[in-house]
Coordinates of C-alpha atoms and ligand atoms in Angstrom, one line a residue:
M45 CA 59.1 213.4 59.8
N46 CA 61.4 212.3 62.5
S47 CA 65.0 212.9 61.1
S48 CA 66.5 210.4 63.6
V49 CA 64.8 207.5 61.9
S50 CA 67.5 205.6 60.0
P51 CA 67.0 205.2 56.3
P52 CA 66.1 201.6 55.2
V53 CA 69.5 201.3 53.4
P54 CA 72.5 203.0 54.9
E55 CA 74.6 205.3 52.7
D56 CA 77.9 203.4 53.1
L57 CA 76.3 200.3 51.6
D58 CA 76.6 200.0 47.8
V59 CA 73.3 198.5 46.7
S60 CA 74.7 197.7 43.3
K61 CA 77.3 195.4 44.9
L62 CA 75.1 193.3 47.3
P63 CA 75.9 189.6 47.7
G64 CA 73.5 187.6 45.6
H65 CA 73.3 184.9 48.3
V66 CA 73.9 185.3 52.0
A67 CA 74.0 182.2 54.2
I68 CA 73.9 182.4 58.0
I69 CA 74.7 179.9 60.7
M70 CA 72.5 181.2 63.5
D71 CA 74.4 180.1 66.6
G72 CA 74.4 181.1 70.2
N73 CA 70.8 180.9 71.5
G74 CA 71.8 178.5 74.3
R75 CA 74.7 180.8 75.5
W76 CA 72.5 183.8 75.3
A77 CA 70.0 182.2 77.7
K78 CA 72.8 180.8 80.0
K79 CA 74.3 184.3 80.4
R80 CA 70.9 185.4 81.7
L81 CA 70.5 182.3 83.9
M82 CA 67.6 181.3 81.8
N83 CA 66.6 178.0 80.2
R84 CA 67.9 177.3 76.7
I85 CA 64.3 177.4 75.4
K86 CA 64.2 181.1 76.2
G87 CA 67.3 181.5 74.0
H88 CA 65.5 179.8 71.1
Q89 CA 62.5 182.1 71.6
A90 CA 64.7 185.2 71.4
G91 CA 66.5 183.7 68.4
A92 CA 63.2 183.3 66.6
E93 CA 62.7 187.1 67.0
T94 CA 66.1 187.7 65.4
V95 CA 65.1 185.5 62.4
R96 CA 62.0 187.8 61.9
R97 CA 64.3 190.9 62.1
I98 CA 67.0 189.6 59.8
V99 CA 64.5 188.4 57.2
R100 CA 62.8 191.8 57.2
T101 CA 66.1 193.6 57.0
S102 CA 67.4 191.4 54.1
R103 CA 64.2 192.1 52.2
E104 CA 64.5 195.9 52.8
I105 CA 68.2 196.0 51.7
G106 CA 67.5 193.9 48.6
I107 CA 69.4 190.6 49.3
P108 CA 68.0 188.2 46.6
L109 CA 68.6 185.0 48.5
L110 CA 69.0 184.3 52.2
T111 CA 69.7 180.8 53.5
L112 CA 69.3 180.3 57.3
Y113 CA 70.7 177.3 59.0
A114 CA 67.9 176.6 61.4
F115 CA 68.3 172.9 62.3
S116 CA 71.1 170.5 61.4
T117 CA 71.0 166.7 61.0
E118 CA 73.1 166.5 64.2
N119 CA 70.7 168.7 66.1
W120 CA 68.3 165.7 66.4
Q121 CA 70.7 164.4 69.1
R122 CA 69.7 167.2 71.4
P123 CA 67.3 166.5 74.4
E124 CA 63.8 165.7 73.2
I125 CA 62.3 168.7 74.9
E126 CA 64.7 171.1 73.1
V127 CA 64.0 169.4 69.7
A128 CA 60.3 169.7 70.4
T129 CA 60.6 173.4 71.2
L130 CA 62.6 174.1 68.1
M131 CA 60.0 172.3 66.0
S132 CA 57.1 174.2 67.6
L133 CA 59.0 177.5 67.2
L134 CA 59.5 176.7 63.5
K135 CA 55.8 175.9 63.0
K136 CA 54.9 179.2 64.8
F137 CA 57.3 181.1 62.6
L138 CA 55.8 179.7 59.5
D139 CA 52.2 180.3 60.6
T140 CA 52.8 183.8 61.9
E141 CA 55.1 185.0 59.1
R142 CA 53.2 183.5 56.2
N143 CA 51.1 186.7 55.5
E144 CA 54.1 189.0 55.8
M145 CA 56.0 186.8 53.3
I146 CA 53.1 187.0 50.9
E147 CA 52.8 190.8 51.4
N148 CA 56.5 191.3 51.0
N149 CA 56.8 189.1 47.9
I150 CA 59.1 186.6 49.7
R151 CA 59.3 183.0 48.4
L152 CA 59.9 180.4 51.0
N153 CA 62.1 177.4 50.2
A154 CA 63.5 174.6 52.3
I155 CA 66.6 172.4 52.0
G156 CA 67.4 169.3 54.1
Q157 CA 65.7 166.1 55.0
I158 CA 62.3 167.6 55.2
E159 CA 60.6 164.2 55.5
K160 CA 62.2 163.8 59.0
L161 CA 60.3 166.9 60.3
P162 CA 57.1 166.3 62.3
E163 CA 53.9 166.2 60.2
D164 CA 52.4 169.4 61.5
V165 CA 55.6 171.3 60.6
R166 CA 55.7 169.7 57.2
I167 CA 52.1 170.8 56.6
S168 CA 52.8 174.4 57.6
L169 CA 56.0 174.4 55.5
K170 CA 54.2 173.1 52.4
R171 CA 51.4 175.6 52.9
T172 CA 53.8 178.5 53.1
M173 CA 55.9 177.3 50.2
D174 CA 52.8 176.8 48.0
L175 CA 51.3 180.2 48.9
T176 CA 54.6 182.0 48.2
E177 CA 55.7 180.0 45.2
K178 CA 55.3 182.8 42.7
N179 CA 57.0 185.5 44.8
E180 CA 60.1 187.1 43.3
G181 CA 61.2 189.8 45.8
M182 CA 63.5 187.5 47.8
I183 CA 64.0 183.8 48.4
L184 CA 64.1 182.8 52.1
N185 CA 65.8 179.4 52.1
L186 CA 65.5 177.5 55.4
A187 CA 68.0 174.7 56.1
L188 CA 65.9 172.3 58.1
S189 CA 67.2 168.9 59.3
Y190 CA 70.0 169.9 56.9
G191 CA 73.5 168.3 56.7
G192 CA 76.1 168.9 54.1
R193 CA 77.3 165.3 54.1
A194 CA 73.7 163.9 53.8
E195 CA 73.2 166.3 50.9
I196 CA 76.3 165.0 49.2
V197 CA 75.3 161.4 49.8
D198 CA 71.8 162.1 48.3
M199 CA 73.5 163.7 45.3
V200 CA 75.8 160.6 44.8
K201 CA 72.9 158.3 45.0
A202 CA 70.9 160.3 42.5
I203 CA 73.8 160.4 40.0
A204 CA 74.9 156.8 40.6
G205 CA 71.2 155.7 40.0
K206 CA 71.2 157.6 36.6
A207 CA 74.5 156.0 35.6
R208 CA 73.2 152.5 36.6
D209 CA 70.1 153.1 34.5
C210 CA 72.2 154.3 31.6
K211 CA 70.7 157.8 31.8
M212 CA 74.0 159.4 32.5
D213 CA 77.5 158.7 31.3
P214 CA 79.9 158.9 34.3
D215 CA 82.5 160.5 32.1
S216 CA 80.2 163.4 31.4
I217 CA 79.9 164.4 35.1
T218 CA 81.0 168.0 35.7
P219 CA 80.8 170.3 38.8
E220 CA 77.7 171.8 37.2
I221 CA 76.0 168.4 37.1
V222 CA 77.0 167.7 40.7
A223 CA 75.5 171.1 41.7
D224 CA 72.3 170.3 39.8
H225 CA 71.8 167.2 42.1
L226 CA 72.2 169.0 45.4
Y227 CA 69.2 170.4 47.4
T228 CA 70.3 173.9 46.3
R229 CA 69.9 173.1 42.6
G230 CA 69.3 176.3 40.6
M231 CA 70.6 178.5 43.4
P232 CA 73.9 180.5 43.2
D233 CA 76.5 179.6 45.7
P234 CA 76.6 181.8 48.8
D235 CA 78.8 184.9 48.4
L236 CA 78.8 185.6 52.1
L237 CA 78.6 183.2 55.0
I238 CA 78.0 184.7 58.5
R239 CA 78.3 182.7 61.7
T240 CA 77.2 184.2 65.0
S241 CA 78.7 183.3 68.4
G242 CA 82.3 183.1 67.5
E243 CA 82.8 179.4 66.7
M244 CA 85.4 178.9 64.0
R245 CA 83.7 176.0 62.3
I246 CA 81.3 175.1 59.5
S247 CA 79.2 172.4 61.4
N248 CA 78.2 170.5 58.3
F249 CA 76.7 173.5 56.4
L250 CA 76.7 173.8 52.6
L251 CA 80.0 171.9 52.2
W252 CA 80.0 171.9 48.5
Q253 CA 78.5 175.4 48.0
I254 CA 81.0 177.4 50.1
A255 CA 84.1 176.6 48.1
Y256 CA 84.7 180.3 47.4
T257 CA 82.3 182.0 49.9
E258 CA 83.6 184.9 51.9
I259 CA 83.3 184.0 55.6
F260 CA 82.5 186.4 58.5
I261 CA 82.4 185.2 62.1
T262 CA 81.0 187.5 64.8
D263 CA 81.1 187.0 68.5
T264 CA 77.6 188.4 68.8
L265 CA 75.1 185.8 70.0
W266 CA 72.3 185.2 67.5
P267 CA 69.5 186.7 69.7
D268 CA 71.6 189.9 69.9
F269 CA 72.3 190.1 66.2
G270 CA 70.7 193.0 64.4
K271 CA 70.4 195.2 61.4
D272 CA 73.3 197.5 62.3
E273 CA 75.8 194.7 62.6
F274 CA 74.4 193.0 59.5
V275 CA 74.9 196.1 57.4
K276 CA 78.5 196.5 58.8
I277 CA 79.3 192.9 57.7
L278 CA 77.8 193.6 54.2
I279 CA 80.0 196.8 54.0
D280 CA 83.1 194.7 55.0
F281 CA 82.1 192.1 52.4
Q282 CA 82.0 194.8 49.7
R283 CA 85.5 195.9 50.6
R284 CA 87.0 192.4 50.1
E285 CA 88.9 191.4 47.0
R286 CA 87.7 188.0 45.8
R287 CA 90.3 186.3 43.7
F288 CA 88.9 182.8 43.1
G289 CA 92.4 181.4 42.8
N290 CA 93.5 184.0 40.2
V291 CA 95.8 186.9 40.7
G292 CA 94.5 190.2 42.1
Ligands
IPE598 C1 71.6 177.8 67.6 O1 71.9 178.0 69.0 C2 70.3 177.2 67.4 C3 70.4 175.8 66.9 C4 71.5 175.1 66.7 C5 69.2 175.1 66.6 P1 72.4 176.9 69.9 O2 71.3 176.2 70.6 O3 73.4 176.0 69.2 O4 73.2 177.8 71.0 P2 74.6 177.5 71.7 O5 75.6 177.2 70.7 O6 74.3 176.3 72.6 O7 74.9 178.7 72.4
IPE599 C1 75.0 174.7 63.9 O1 75.1 175.1 65.2 C2 73.7 174.4 63.4 C3 72.7 175.4 63.4 C4 72.9 176.7 63.6 C5 71.4 175.1 63.0 P1 75.4 174.0 66.3 O2 75.4 174.7 67.6 O3 74.6 172.8 66.1 O4 76.9 173.6 65.9 P2 78.1 173.0 66.8 O5 77.5 171.8 67.5 O6 78.5 174.1 67.8 O7 79.2 172.7 65.8
MG600 MG1 75.4 176.1 68.9

């Protein structure tokens, strides 16, 4: 055997203390392409390769839940050709990775305004979700046409509707009930949020869920993001003291 091949899980990483939920704002495809004097589309193609790599790595390491911010409610404002490319890359990802997800026991889930996606993408998405429904190795949660504010508005509508129909007493509403009416119902909040490409903002991602999430922002552009840096961030996460408002 070749001894230079790195082990699937590096020694410095404590596999008993992995984050239960990692969320990633995959940013920087456009800047990656611009640096190379290429069209933004090339950046998105390279970014799709990183998605494959990071999903594989997460499964190998044993991350139970990975949420990837792939397309925001605001991203619909981008030029039509860019939106169309992102949608076709999404469909291609679903169609080409479906078998690997099945083989690797990965369950696909999606959050966001799925009804706004083009029909062919919705069909591929549904097919992949149906075929991976019983998988338990990891959940890959794609945020598609996702916006944190839209999610909160949908939650308020759902709860207000139940109150109007006398199915819920407004005085009984708790943070747990709110969480149960978000797209992420049943999922733990992210322990770790990574944003690539250096922007110090949340861009409407998981607004309710990140109340106590550890944040890590790297300057690396998404297409250049890889396993080594991901593992370093996980090790950094494991060294942090999370206090949740309490004393250390
Ligand atoms: C992330 O890369 C992909 C999406 C938001 C869909 P960007 O396209 O935002 O890349 P930059 O920020 O312009 O570099
Ligand atoms: C956030 O990136 C959305 C996704 C990664 C899907 P953006 O590139 O859209 O965010 P802003 O516009 O820089 O805030
Ligand atoms: Mg961006």
